[in-house]
mmCIF file of C-alpha atoms and ligand atoms in Angstrom:
data_model
loop_
_atom_site.group_PDB
_atom_site.id
_atom_site.type_symbol
_atom_site.label_atom_id
_atom_site.label_comp_id
_atom_site.label_asym_id
_atom_site.label_seq_id
_atom_site.Cartn_x
_atom_site.Cartn_y
_atom_site.Cartn_z
ATOM 1 C CA MET S 221 -8.097 -27.120 -22.156
ATOM 2 C CA THR S 222 -7.837 -27.991 -18.446
ATOM 3 C CA THR S 223 -10.640 -27.094 -16.082
ATOM 4 C CA THR S 224 -10.168 -26.666 -12.341
ATOM 5 C CA ARG S 225 -12.988 -26.361 -9.846
ATOM 6 C CA THR S 226 -12.427 -24.353 -6.690
ATOM 7 C CA ARG S 227 -14.519 -22.330 -4.273
ATOM 8 C CA VAL S 228 -12.741 -18.981 -4.685
ATOM 9 C CA ALA S 229 -10.633 -17.918 -7.675
ATOM 10 C CA ILE S 230 -8.256 -15.147 -6.613
ATOM 11 C CA VAL S 231 -6.569 -13.119 -9.335
ATOM 12 C CA GLY S 232 -3.330 -11.568 -8.040
ATOM 13 C CA ALA S 233 -0.629 -12.939 -5.744
ATOM 14 C CA GLY S 234 0.156 -9.673 -3.993
ATOM 15 C CA PRO S 235 -0.390 -9.104 -0.286
ATOM 16 C CA ALA S 236 -4.184 -9.018 -0.682
ATOM 17 C CA GLY S 237 -4.585 -12.209 -2.723
ATOM 18 C CA LEU S 238 -2.099 -14.234 -0.705
ATOM 19 C CA LEU S 239 -3.459 -13.149 2.662
ATOM 20 C CA LEU S 240 -7.015 -13.853 1.545
ATOM 21 C CA SER S 241 -6.114 -17.378 0.394
ATOM 22 C CA HIS S 242 -4.506 -17.951 3.779
ATOM 23 C CA LEU S 243 -7.520 -16.739 5.780
ATOM 24 C CA LEU S 244 -9.916 -18.740 3.595
ATOM 25 C CA GLU S 245 -7.893 -21.884 4.051
ATOM 26 C CA GLN S 246 -8.007 -21.440 7.813
ATOM 27 C CA ALA S 247 -11.795 -21.503 7.482
ATOM 28 C CA GLY S 248 -11.636 -24.625 5.302
ATOM 29 C CA ILE S 249 -12.366 -22.831 2.008
ATOM 30 C CA ASP S 250 -10.119 -23.772 -0.899
ATOM 31 C CA SER S 251 -8.946 -21.284 -3.499
ATOM 32 C CA VAL S 252 -6.738 -20.932 -6.545
ATOM 33 C CA VAL S 253 -4.409 -17.911 -6.782
ATOM 34 C CA LEU S 254 -3.198 -16.719 -10.199
ATOM 35 C CA ASP S 255 -0.648 -14.040 -11.074
ATOM 36 C CA SER S 256 0.678 -12.885 -14.421
ATOM 37 C CA ARG S 257 4.115 -12.150 -12.923
ATOM 38 C CA THR S 258 6.907 -14.577 -12.079
ATOM 39 C CA ARG S 259 7.641 -15.383 -8.450
ATOM 40 C CA ASP S 260 10.934 -13.451 -8.731
ATOM 41 C CA GLU S 261 9.196 -10.329 -10.039
ATOM 42 C CA ILE S 262 6.735 -10.420 -7.162
ATOM 43 C CA GLU S 263 9.443 -10.975 -4.567
ATOM 44 C CA GLN S 264 11.793 -8.334 -5.915
ATOM 45 C CA THR S 265 9.612 -5.362 -6.848
ATOM 46 C CA ILE S 266 10.414 -2.449 -4.544
ATOM 47 C CA ARG S 267 7.372 -1.051 -2.753
ATOM 48 C CA ALA S 268 6.715 0.913 0.420
ATOM 49 C CA GLY S 269 8.026 -0.133 3.781
ATOM 50 C CA ILE S 270 5.596 0.810 6.528
ATOM 51 C CA LEU S 271 3.154 -1.638 8.117
ATOM 52 C CA GLU S 272 0.413 -0.482 10.451
ATOM 53 C CA GLN S 273 0.166 -2.105 13.850
ATOM 54 C CA GLY S 274 -2.950 -4.037 12.776
ATOM 55 C CA THR S 275 -1.236 -5.322 9.615
ATOM 56 C CA VAL S 276 1.677 -6.612 11.678
ATOM 57 C CA ASP S 277 -0.693 -8.240 14.141
ATOM 58 C CA ILE S 278 -2.602 -10.093 11.447
ATOM 59 C CA LEU S 279 0.566 -11.240 9.680
ATOM 60 C CA ALA S 280 1.832 -12.643 12.977
ATOM 61 C CA GLU S 281 -1.571 -14.065 13.959
ATOM 62 C CA VAL S 282 -2.197 -15.975 10.760
ATOM 63 C CA GLY S 283 0.981 -17.878 11.515
ATOM 64 C CA THR S 284 2.785 -17.161 8.274
ATOM 65 C CA THR S 285 6.538 -17.532 8.405
ATOM 66 C CA SER S 286 6.587 -13.794 8.862
ATOM 67 C CA ARG S 287 9.926 -12.388 9.904
ATOM 68 C CA VAL S 288 8.331 -9.053 10.635
ATOM 69 C CA HIS S 289 9.181 -9.182 14.325
ATOM 70 C CA THR S 290 12.765 -10.349 13.776
ATOM 71 C CA THR S 291 13.779 -8.516 10.582
ATOM 72 C CA GLY S 292 11.376 -5.584 10.795
ATOM 73 C CA HIS S 293 11.921 -2.556 13.003
ATOM 74 C CA ARG S 294 9.308 -1.033 15.258
ATOM 75 C CA HIS S 295 8.970 2.733 14.845
ATOM 76 C CA ASP S 296 7.374 4.711 17.632
ATOM 77 C CA GLY S 297 7.201 7.994 15.782
ATOM 78 C CA ILE S 298 8.079 10.117 12.785
ATOM 79 C CA GLU S 299 9.664 13.518 12.431
ATOM 80 C CA LEU S 300 7.989 16.336 10.565
ATOM 81 C CA HIS S 301 10.476 18.968 9.402
ATOM 82 C CA PHE S 302 9.439 22.406 8.176
ATOM 83 C CA ALA S 303 10.646 26.005 8.478
ATOM 84 C CA ASP S 304 14.034 24.664 9.651
ATOM 85 C CA GLU S 305 12.403 23.037 12.662
ATOM 86 C CA ALA S 306 12.100 19.362 13.579
ATOM 87 C CA HIS S 307 8.964 18.110 15.331
ATOM 88 C CA ARG S 308 8.464 14.553 16.521
ATOM 89 C CA ILE S 309 5.093 12.803 16.553
ATOM 90 C CA ASP S 310 5.184 10.120 19.259
ATOM 91 C CA PHE S 311 2.791 7.321 18.343
ATOM 92 C CA PRO S 312 2.538 5.198 21.527
ATOM 93 C CA SER S 313 1.797 8.114 23.842
ATOM 94 C CA LEU S 314 -0.869 9.442 21.461
ATOM 95 C CA THR S 315 -2.500 6.213 20.295
ATOM 96 C CA GLY S 316 -0.968 3.240 22.129
ATOM 97 C CA ARG S 317 0.187 1.929 18.754
ATOM 98 C CA SER S 318 3.323 1.871 16.588
ATOM 99 C CA VAL S 319 4.241 0.988 13.010
ATOM 100 C CA TRP S 320 6.822 -1.438 11.614
ATOM 101 C CA LEU S 321 9.346 -0.784 8.932
ATOM 102 C CA TYR S 322 9.234 -4.026 6.964
ATOM 103 C CA PRO S 323 9.247 -3.729 3.178
ATOM 104 C CA GLN S 324 6.326 -5.125 1.221
ATOM 105 C CA HIS S 325 8.499 -7.495 -0.812
ATOM 106 C CA GLU S 326 9.600 -9.147 2.449
ATOM 107 C CA VAL S 327 5.928 -9.637 3.359
ATOM 108 C CA LEU S 328 5.470 -11.261 -0.046
ATOM 109 C CA ILE S 329 8.455 -13.573 0.415
ATOM 110 C CA ASP S 330 6.915 -14.704 3.726
ATOM 111 C CA LEU S 331 3.402 -15.139 2.374
ATOM 112 C CA ILE S 332 4.429 -17.016 -0.785
ATOM 113 C CA ALA S 333 6.577 -19.409 1.264
ATOM 114 C CA ALA S 334 3.704 -19.984 3.696
ATOM 115 C CA ARG S 335 1.139 -20.554 0.954
ATOM 116 C CA LEU S 336 3.330 -22.976 -0.991
ATOM 117 C CA ALA S 337 4.186 -24.878 2.199
ATOM 118 C CA ALA S 338 0.459 -25.225 2.862
ATOM 119 C CA GLY S 339 -0.073 -26.727 -0.596
ATOM 120 C CA GLN S 340 -1.903 -23.712 -2.053
ATOM 121 C CA ASP S 341 -2.688 -23.916 -5.782
ATOM 122 C CA LEU S 342 -0.648 -20.798 -6.622
ATOM 123 C CA ARG S 343 0.196 -20.223 -10.285
ATOM 124 C CA PHE S 344 2.732 -17.682 -11.516
ATOM 125 C CA SER S 345 3.206 -16.399 -15.106
ATOM 126 C CA THR S 346 -0.487 -17.098 -15.634
ATOM 127 C CA THR S 347 -2.691 -14.550 -17.348
ATOM 128 C CA VAL S 348 -6.439 -14.194 -17.064
ATOM 129 C CA ASP S 349 -8.054 -13.433 -20.415
ATOM 130 C CA SER S 350 -11.732 -13.278 -19.458
ATOM 131 C CA VAL S 351 -14.046 -13.304 -16.468
ATOM 132 C CA GLU S 352 -17.533 -14.708 -17.000
ATOM 133 C CA GLY S 353 -20.762 -15.356 -15.166
ATOM 134 C CA VAL S 354 -20.321 -13.030 -12.193
ATOM 135 C CA ASP S 355 -24.118 -12.660 -12.147
ATOM 136 C CA THR S 356 -24.564 -16.413 -11.707
ATOM 137 C CA ALA S 357 -23.713 -18.749 -8.816
ATOM 138 C CA SER S 358 -20.869 -20.285 -10.850
ATOM 139 C CA PRO S 359 -18.574 -17.604 -12.276
ATOM 140 C CA SER S 360 -15.516 -18.660 -14.247
ATOM 141 C CA LEU S 361 -12.146 -17.462 -15.477
ATOM 142 C CA GLN S 362 -10.430 -18.283 -18.742
ATOM 143 C CA GLY S 363 -6.707 -17.789 -19.011
ATOM 144 C CA THR S 364 -3.353 -18.892 -20.351
ATOM 145 C CA ASP S 365 -0.843 -20.751 -18.186
ATOM 146 C CA ALA S 366 2.949 -20.431 -17.997
ATOM 147 C CA GLU S 367 3.332 -22.909 -20.882
ATOM 148 C CA GLY S 368 0.932 -20.993 -23.115
ATOM 149 C CA GLN S 369 -1.899 -23.509 -22.626
ATOM 150 C CA PRO S 370 -5.471 -22.276 -22.176
ATOM 151 C CA PHE S 371 -7.313 -23.161 -18.966
ATOM 152 C CA THR S 372 -10.625 -22.554 -17.215
ATOM 153 C CA ILE S 373 -11.321 -22.112 -13.538
ATOM 154 C CA GLU S 374 -14.870 -22.661 -12.306
ATOM 155 C CA ALA S 375 -15.537 -21.134 -8.923
ATOM 156 C CA GLU S 376 -18.251 -19.935 -6.597
ATOM 157 C CA PHE S 377 -16.661 -16.520 -6.225
ATOM 158 C CA ILE S 378 -14.005 -14.471 -8.034
ATOM 159 C CA VAL S 379 -11.750 -11.941 -6.317
ATOM 160 C CA GLY S 380 -9.809 -9.253 -8.192
ATOM 161 C CA ALA S 381 -6.658 -8.706 -6.111
ATOM 162 C CA ASP S 382 -4.677 -7.926 -9.229
ATOM 163 C CA GLY S 383 -3.486 -4.394 -8.708
ATOM 164 C CA SER S 384 -4.129 -1.077 -10.369
ATOM 165 C CA ARG S 385 -4.356 -2.573 -13.878
ATOM 166 C CA SER S 386 -6.839 -5.199 -12.703
ATOM 167 C CA VAL S 387 -8.327 -7.469 -15.364
ATOM 168 C CA VAL S 388 -11.208 -8.328 -13.015
ATOM 169 C CA ARG S 389 -12.234 -4.686 -12.510
ATOM 170 C CA PRO S 390 -14.254 -4.331 -15.752
ATOM 171 C CA ALA S 391 -16.395 -7.370 -14.819
ATOM 172 C CA VAL S 392 -17.195 -5.790 -11.437
ATOM 173 C CA ALA S 393 -17.277 -2.072 -12.167
ATOM 174 C CA GLY S 394 -18.491 -2.140 -15.768
ATOM 175 C CA SER S 395 -15.233 -0.674 -17.109
ATOM 176 C CA ALA S 396 -11.584 -0.318 -16.147
ATOM 177 C CA THR S 397 -11.987 3.375 -15.386
ATOM 178 C CA ASN S 398 -15.343 3.592 -13.612
ATOM 179 C CA GLY S 399 -14.184 5.405 -10.496
ATOM 180 C CA PHE S 400 -13.171 8.594 -8.752
ATOM 181 C CA PHE S 401 -9.778 9.729 -9.997
ATOM 182 C CA ARG S 402 -7.227 12.397 -9.258
ATOM 183 C CA GLU S 403 -3.752 12.939 -10.680
ATOM 184 C CA TYR S 404 -1.039 15.087 -9.069
ATOM 185 C CA PRO S 405 1.435 17.296 -10.909
ATOM 186 C CA PHE S 406 4.448 15.767 -9.137
ATOM 187 C CA ALA S 407 6.080 12.435 -8.367
ATOM 188 C CA TRP S 408 8.766 10.984 -6.087
ATOM 189 C CA PHE S 409 12.297 10.203 -7.136
ATOM 190 C CA GLY S 410 13.123 7.149 -5.012
ATOM 191 C CA ILE S 411 16.539 5.709 -4.282
ATOM 192 C CA LEU S 412 18.008 2.752 -2.469
ATOM 193 C CA CYS S 413 21.542 3.307 -1.276
ATOM 194 C CA GLU S 414 24.232 1.553 0.702
ATOM 195 C CA ALA S 415 24.735 3.711 3.755
ATOM 196 C CA PRO S 416 24.007 3.688 7.473
ATOM 197 C CA PRO S 417 20.731 5.325 8.614
ATOM 198 C CA SER S 418 20.828 9.130 8.707
ATOM 199 C CA SER S 419 18.100 9.327 11.337
ATOM 200 C CA ASP S 420 16.555 6.933 13.887
ATOM 201 C CA GLU S 421 13.067 7.649 12.584
ATOM 202 C CA LEU S 422 11.504 8.586 9.249
ATOM 203 C CA ILE S 423 11.722 12.269 8.349
ATOM 204 C CA TYR S 424 8.958 13.877 6.276
ATOM 205 C CA SER S 425 10.322 17.277 5.278
ATOM 206 C CA ASN S 426 8.523 20.259 3.792
ATOM 207 C CA SER S 427 11.370 22.550 2.746
ATOM 208 C CA ALA S 428 11.665 25.635 0.574
ATOM 209 C CA ASN S 429 13.376 23.340 -1.940
ATOM 210 C CA GLY S 430 10.522 20.844 -1.999
ATOM 211 C CA PHE S 431 9.561 17.654 -0.196
ATOM 212 C CA ALA S 432 11.865 14.830 0.891
ATOM 213 C CA LEU S 433 11.282 11.613 2.835
ATOM 214 C CA ILE S 434 14.195 9.965 4.591
ATOM 215 C CA SER S 435 13.239 6.343 5.158
ATOM 216 C CA GLN S 436 15.249 3.215 5.861
ATOM 217 C CA ARG S 437 15.543 -0.450 5.072
ATOM 218 C CA ASN S 438 18.136 -1.807 7.542
ATOM 219 C CA GLU S 439 21.535 -0.984 9.083
ATOM 220 C CA THR S 440 23.263 -0.849 5.698
ATOM 221 C CA VAL S 441 20.553 0.006 3.136
ATOM 222 C CA GLN S 442 18.461 3.179 3.131
ATOM 223 C CA ARG S 443 15.415 4.305 1.141
ATOM 224 C CA MET S 444 14.918 8.003 0.381
ATOM 225 C CA TYR S 445 12.618 10.026 -1.838
ATOM 226 C CA PHE S 446 12.405 13.578 -3.097
ATOM 227 C CA GLN S 447 9.611 15.317 -4.941
ATOM 228 C CA CYS S 448 10.235 15.597 -8.682
ATOM 229 C CA ASP S 449 8.522 16.213 -11.989
ATOM 230 C CA PRO S 450 6.618 13.077 -13.167
ATOM 231 C CA GLU S 451 8.611 13.107 -16.418
ATOM 232 C CA THR S 452 12.014 13.042 -14.671
ATOM 233 C CA ASP S 453 14.532 10.705 -16.302
ATOM 234 C CA THR S 454 16.149 8.776 -13.427
ATOM 235 C CA ALA S 455 19.412 8.452 -15.374
ATOM 236 C CA ALA S 456 19.738 12.213 -15.894
ATOM 237 C CA LEU S 457 21.103 12.961 -12.409
ATOM 238 C CA SER S 458 24.540 12.027 -11.107
ATOM 239 C CA GLU S 459 24.766 10.443 -7.647
ATOM 240 C CA GLU S 460 26.219 13.684 -6.331
ATOM 241 C CA GLN S 461 23.314 15.687 -7.751
ATOM 242 C CA ILE S 462 20.841 13.316 -6.112
ATOM 243 C CA TRP S 463 22.568 13.645 -2.739
ATOM 244 C CA ASP S 464 22.753 17.427 -3.041
ATOM 245 C CA GLU S 465 19.083 17.561 -3.942
ATOM 246 C CA LEU S 466 18.098 15.396 -0.964
ATOM 247 C CA GLN S 467 20.373 17.277 1.425
ATOM 248 C CA SER S 468 19.000 20.662 0.369
ATOM 249 C CA ARG S 469 15.554 19.459 1.486
ATOM 250 C CA VAL S 470 16.535 18.250 4.964
ATOM 251 C CA PRO S 471 18.706 21.146 6.142
ATOM 252 C CA ASN S 472 18.484 20.011 9.795
ATOM 253 C CA THR S 473 19.967 16.568 9.302
ATOM 254 C CA GLU S 474 23.267 15.596 7.772
ATOM 255 C CA LEU S 475 22.604 12.753 5.352
ATOM 256 C CA LYS S 476 25.063 9.857 5.343
ATOM 257 C CA ARG S 477 25.869 9.310 1.696
ATOM 258 C CA GLY S 478 26.700 6.043 -0.055
ATOM 259 C CA PRO S 479 26.450 4.309 -3.423
ATOM 260 C CA ILE S 480 22.971 4.504 -4.986
ATOM 261 C CA PHE S 481 22.020 1.137 -6.479
ATOM 262 C CA GLN S 482 18.399 1.648 -7.477
ATOM 263 C CA ARG S 483 16.382 4.621 -8.739
ATOM 264 C CA ASP S 484 12.723 4.920 -9.646
ATOM 265 C CA VAL S 485 10.005 7.513 -10.221
ATOM 266 C CA LEU S 486 6.714 6.969 -8.382
ATOM 267 C CA ARG S 487 3.641 8.550 -9.933
ATOM 268 C CA PHE S 488 1.017 10.076 -7.672
ATOM 269 C CA ARG S 489 -2.592 9.069 -8.219
ATOM 270 C CA SER S 490 -5.751 8.767 -6.178
ATOM 271 C CA PHE S 491 -8.409 6.352 -7.447
ATOM 272 C CA VAL S 492 -11.442 4.637 -5.956
ATOM 273 C CA VAL S 493 -13.547 2.317 -8.071
ATOM 274 C CA LYS S 494 -17.293 3.039 -8.015
ATOM 275 C CA GLU S 495 -18.378 -0.607 -7.677
ATOM 276 C CA LEU S 496 -16.428 -2.902 -5.354
ATOM 277 C CA ARG S 497 -18.655 -5.912 -5.815
ATOM 278 C CA LYS S 498 -20.996 -7.313 -8.423
ATOM 279 C CA GLY S 499 -22.802 -10.632 -7.915
ATOM 280 C CA ARG S 500 -20.178 -13.284 -7.278
ATOM 281 C CA ALA S 501 -17.112 -11.081 -7.771
ATOM 282 C CA ALA S 502 -15.395 -8.389 -5.699
ATOM 283 C CA LEU S 503 -12.274 -6.222 -5.737
ATOM 284 C CA VAL S 504 -9.664 -5.738 -3.002
ATOM 285 C CA GLY S 505 -6.448 -3.707 -2.685
ATOM 286 C CA ASP S 506 -5.058 -1.696 -5.587
ATOM 287 C CA ALA S 507 -7.609 -3.241 -7.951
ATOM 288 C CA ALA S 508 -10.178 -1.210 -6.003
ATOM 289 C CA HIS S 509 -8.169 1.883 -5.090
ATOM 290 C CA THR S 510 -4.853 3.666 -5.425
ATOM 291 C CA VAL S 511 -3.461 6.174 -2.947
ATOM 292 C CA PRO S 512 -0.488 8.500 -3.368
ATOM 293 C CA PRO S 513 2.483 7.077 -1.457
ATOM 294 C CA THR S 514 2.745 9.714 1.297
ATOM 295 C CA GLY S 515 1.877 7.899 4.522
ATOM 296 C CA ALA S 516 2.320 4.392 3.033
ATOM 297 C CA LYS S 517 -1.330 3.386 3.222
ATOM 298 C CA GLY S 518 -1.512 1.205 0.064
ATOM 299 C CA MET S 519 -0.750 -2.244 1.384
ATOM 300 C CA ASN S 520 -2.360 -1.592 4.763
ATOM 301 C CA LEU S 521 -5.597 -0.668 3.056
ATOM 302 C CA ALA S 522 -5.444 -3.874 1.014
ATOM 303 C CA VAL S 523 -5.194 -5.874 4.241
ATOM 304 C CA ALA S 524 -8.239 -4.049 5.656
ATOM 305 C CA ASP S 525 -10.278 -4.954 2.529
ATOM 306 C CA VAL S 526 -9.227 -8.586 2.814
ATOM 307 C CA ILE S 527 -10.249 -8.847 6.464
ATOM 308 C CA LEU S 528 -13.744 -7.709 5.498
ATOM 309 C CA LEU S 529 -14.070 -9.811 2.358
ATOM 310 C CA ASN S 530 -12.843 -12.903 4.213
ATOM 311 C CA GLN S 531 -15.751 -12.551 6.639
ATOM 312 C CA ALA S 532 -18.206 -11.984 3.812
ATOM 313 C CA LEU S 533 -16.975 -15.068 1.931
ATOM 314 C CA GLN S 534 -17.089 -17.258 5.019
ATOM 315 C CA ALA S 535 -20.714 -16.229 5.590
ATOM 316 C CA LEU S 536 -21.576 -16.894 1.950
ATOM 317 C CA LEU S 537 -19.711 -20.149 1.451
ATOM 318 C CA LEU S 538 -20.034 -21.758 4.882
ATOM 319 C CA ARG S 539 -23.447 -20.531 6.006
ATOM 320 C CA ASN S 540 -25.111 -19.558 2.736
ATOM 321 C CA ASP S 541 -25.651 -16.085 4.226
ATOM 322 C CA GLU S 542 -25.259 -13.373 1.612
ATOM 323 C CA ARG S 543 -25.965 -10.407 3.899
ATOM 324 C CA PRO S 544 -22.350 -9.666 4.975
ATOM 325 C CA LEU S 545 -21.332 -9.722 1.309
ATOM 326 C CA ASP S 546 -24.086 -7.223 0.579
ATOM 327 C CA ARG S 547 -22.475 -4.922 3.162
ATOM 328 C CA TYR S 548 -18.883 -5.416 1.929
ATOM 329 C CA ALA S 549 -18.706 -2.511 -0.527
ATOM 330 C CA GLU S 550 -20.278 0.080 1.730
ATOM 331 C CA THR S 551 -18.241 -0.946 4.760
ATOM 332 C CA ALA S 552 -14.920 -1.142 2.909
ATOM 333 C CA GLN S 553 -15.511 2.230 1.277
ATOM 334 C CA LYS S 554 -15.655 4.005 4.626
ATOM 335 C CA ARG S 555 -12.073 3.101 5.469
ATOM 336 C CA ILE S 556 -10.954 3.505 1.844
ATOM 337 C CA TRP S 557 -12.125 7.126 1.842
ATOM 338 C CA LYS S 558 -10.552 7.830 5.225
ATOM 339 C CA ALA S 559 -7.256 6.515 3.878
ATOM 340 C CA GLN S 560 -7.753 8.445 0.642
ATOM 341 C CA HIS S 561 -8.236 11.585 2.644
ATOM 342 C CA PHE S 562 -5.208 10.937 4.862
ATOM 343 C CA SER S 563 -2.917 10.201 1.899
ATOM 344 C CA TRP S 564 -4.175 13.265 0.042
ATOM 345 C CA TRP S 565 -3.847 15.415 3.190
ATOM 346 C CA MET S 566 -0.268 14.337 3.971
ATOM 347 C CA THR S 567 0.582 14.885 0.303
ATOM 348 C CA SER S 568 -1.033 18.310 0.091
ATOM 349 C CA MET S 569 0.515 19.474 3.372
ATOM 350 C CA LEU S 570 4.043 18.470 2.399
ATOM 351 C CA HIS S 571 4.350 19.099 -1.366
ATOM 352 C CA LEU S 572 4.240 22.195 -3.507
ATOM 353 C CA SER S 573 2.561 22.088 -6.899
ATOM 354 C CA PRO S 574 4.003 23.946 -9.870
ATOM 355 C CA GLU S 575 1.019 26.335 -9.475
ATOM 356 C CA SER S 576 1.587 26.928 -5.738
ATOM 357 C CA THR S 577 1.895 30.554 -4.713
ATOM 358 C CA GLU S 578 3.721 32.100 -1.756
ATOM 359 C CA PHE S 579 0.345 32.216 -0.044
ATOM 360 C CA ASP S 580 0.051 28.424 -0.426
ATOM 361 C CA GLN S 581 3.535 27.948 1.044
ATOM 362 C CA MET S 582 2.807 30.115 4.071
ATOM 363 C CA ARG S 583 -0.584 28.459 4.568
ATOM 364 C CA GLN S 584 1.088 25.011 4.510
ATOM 365 C CA LEU S 585 3.451 26.086 7.279
ATOM 366 C CA GLY S 586 0.448 27.300 9.260
ATOM 367 C CA GLU S 587 -1.212 23.937 8.727
ATOM 368 C CA LEU S 588 1.876 21.988 9.819
ATOM 369 C CA ARG S 589 2.197 24.194 12.884
ATOM 370 C CA SER S 590 -1.484 23.623 13.715
ATOM 371 C CA VAL S 591 -0.817 19.869 13.640
ATOM 372 C CA VAL S 592 2.413 19.680 15.632
ATOM 373 C CA GLU S 593 1.531 22.282 18.264
ATOM 374 C CA SER S 594 -1.776 20.676 19.192
ATOM 375 C CA GLU S 595 -2.183 17.331 20.907
ATOM 376 C CA ALA S 596 -5.422 16.871 18.951
ATOM 377 C CA GLY S 597 -3.541 17.522 15.696
ATOM 378 C CA ARG S 598 -0.707 15.149 16.544
ATOM 379 C CA THR S 599 -3.227 12.516 17.651
ATOM 380 C CA TYR S 600 -5.170 12.792 14.395
ATOM 381 C CA LEU S 601 -1.999 12.218 12.397
ATOM 382 C CA ALA S 602 -0.795 9.403 14.666
ATOM 383 C CA GLU S 603 -4.151 7.585 14.584
ATOM 384 C CA ALA S 604 -4.257 7.612 10.812
ATOM 385 C CA TYR S 605 -0.561 6.776 10.368
ATOM 386 C CA THR S 606 -0.583 3.815 12.762
ATOM 387 C CA GLY S 607 -3.937 2.726 11.331
ATOM 388 C CA TRP S 608 -7.505 2.814 12.570
ATOM 389 C CA PRO S 609 -8.578 -0.470 14.182
ATOM 390 C CA PHE S 610 -9.654 -3.063 11.628
ATOM 391 C CA GLN S 611 -13.362 -3.689 11.518
ATOM 392 C CA THR S 612 -13.891 -7.352 12.266
ATOM 393 C CA GLU S 613 -17.681 -7.582 11.970
ATOM 394 C CA LEU S 614 -19.611 -7.116 8.755
HETATM 395 C C1 LIG I 1359 8.161 4.514 2.748
HETATM 396 C C2 LIG I 1359 7.261 4.904 1.766
HETATM 397 C C3 LIG I 1359 6.270 5.787 2.067
HETATM 398 O O1 LIG I 1359 5.388 6.171 1.130
HETATM 399 C C4 LIG I 1359 6.145 6.325 3.328
HETATM 400 O O2 LIG I 1359 5.178 7.234 3.592
HETATM 401 C C5 LIG I 1359 7.026 5.934 4.309
HETATM 402 C C6 LIG I 1359 8.038 5.023 4.005
HETATM 403 C C7 LIG I 1359 9.239 3.568 2.416
HETATM 404 O O3 LIG I 1359 9.295 3.075 1.286
HETATM 405 O O4 LIG I 1359 10.098 3.322 3.267
#
């Protein structure tokens, strides 16, 4: 049994865990980062592609090898399509901000490279089996390393940044399921295809045939989604059927078709854990909350949690001041619930449930029209989409 001592043990090498280890190191606080996945799995899993302005700024600021400004694309707006009309929401004129299309796995490639170059103790294929002592000043983790050997990590603080199936959550929240939860009766069928972009900007379309999102990756690869039943078998549709389905939902735009090389079904869930922090342990990112994908808030919200927790940990570990940590949960929850509301609102405005009536459809169109025809409505959407300013004081 090997035992490692560190100041902060971070479970999860996703955007939240990696960014936190980076910020802590800048403040002179050492950490160990553990992840049950291999580096390849982390770097290759397809996730959403939109970064808020503030997320881009912090990735650039922390001096990671981020290629976000060179490989990513700035987007100054989105299109909302409904009732055979196209309406553009212009972000800079409404909010002074933009978003960047830069897929999450690219962020992870950058962050992992930066952490390893900095000599971070970052362990892949490493599982955490138990979390102990969060009510004491010296909590610990027991786990199994990539070679199957047991190990212990003794720390001053433990962070659960380990995603929606977090193993740290029960130690903080009392159980894996102690939270506010909502499931949706639909999902997204996502594809990656080899084709040029069909539109300069992302299209969110509410059509009589259901929702579609036309997103992008680069000049030659595109990402698109259409609403489907959660039980849909991705292999059951031919490429032509997928293209016809997508095209029927964006009647205003001719989609440029090409070979589809990846398909997946994304479940829709909303979840917020009831306890974000207990003693010397706290949760960030998907370990603390899940949002439905509409509006791409997931990773951005994780970054907002990390910015707060970083301040709380610096106060605790550098100045022995526990007060910011005592405010972490309440402060983080305010933004979490705003993002929960925005993701739910975009979802509910753009999708039809199996139970939806004609009244619901007509009401949705009224809601969309209220948003696009009012500067206040467009501004509300643009502020949320580009991201509320990060809170930098706790
Ligand atoms: C993407 C995903 C989203 O959920 C979204 O709202 C916008 C873009 C994407 O994967 O490109």
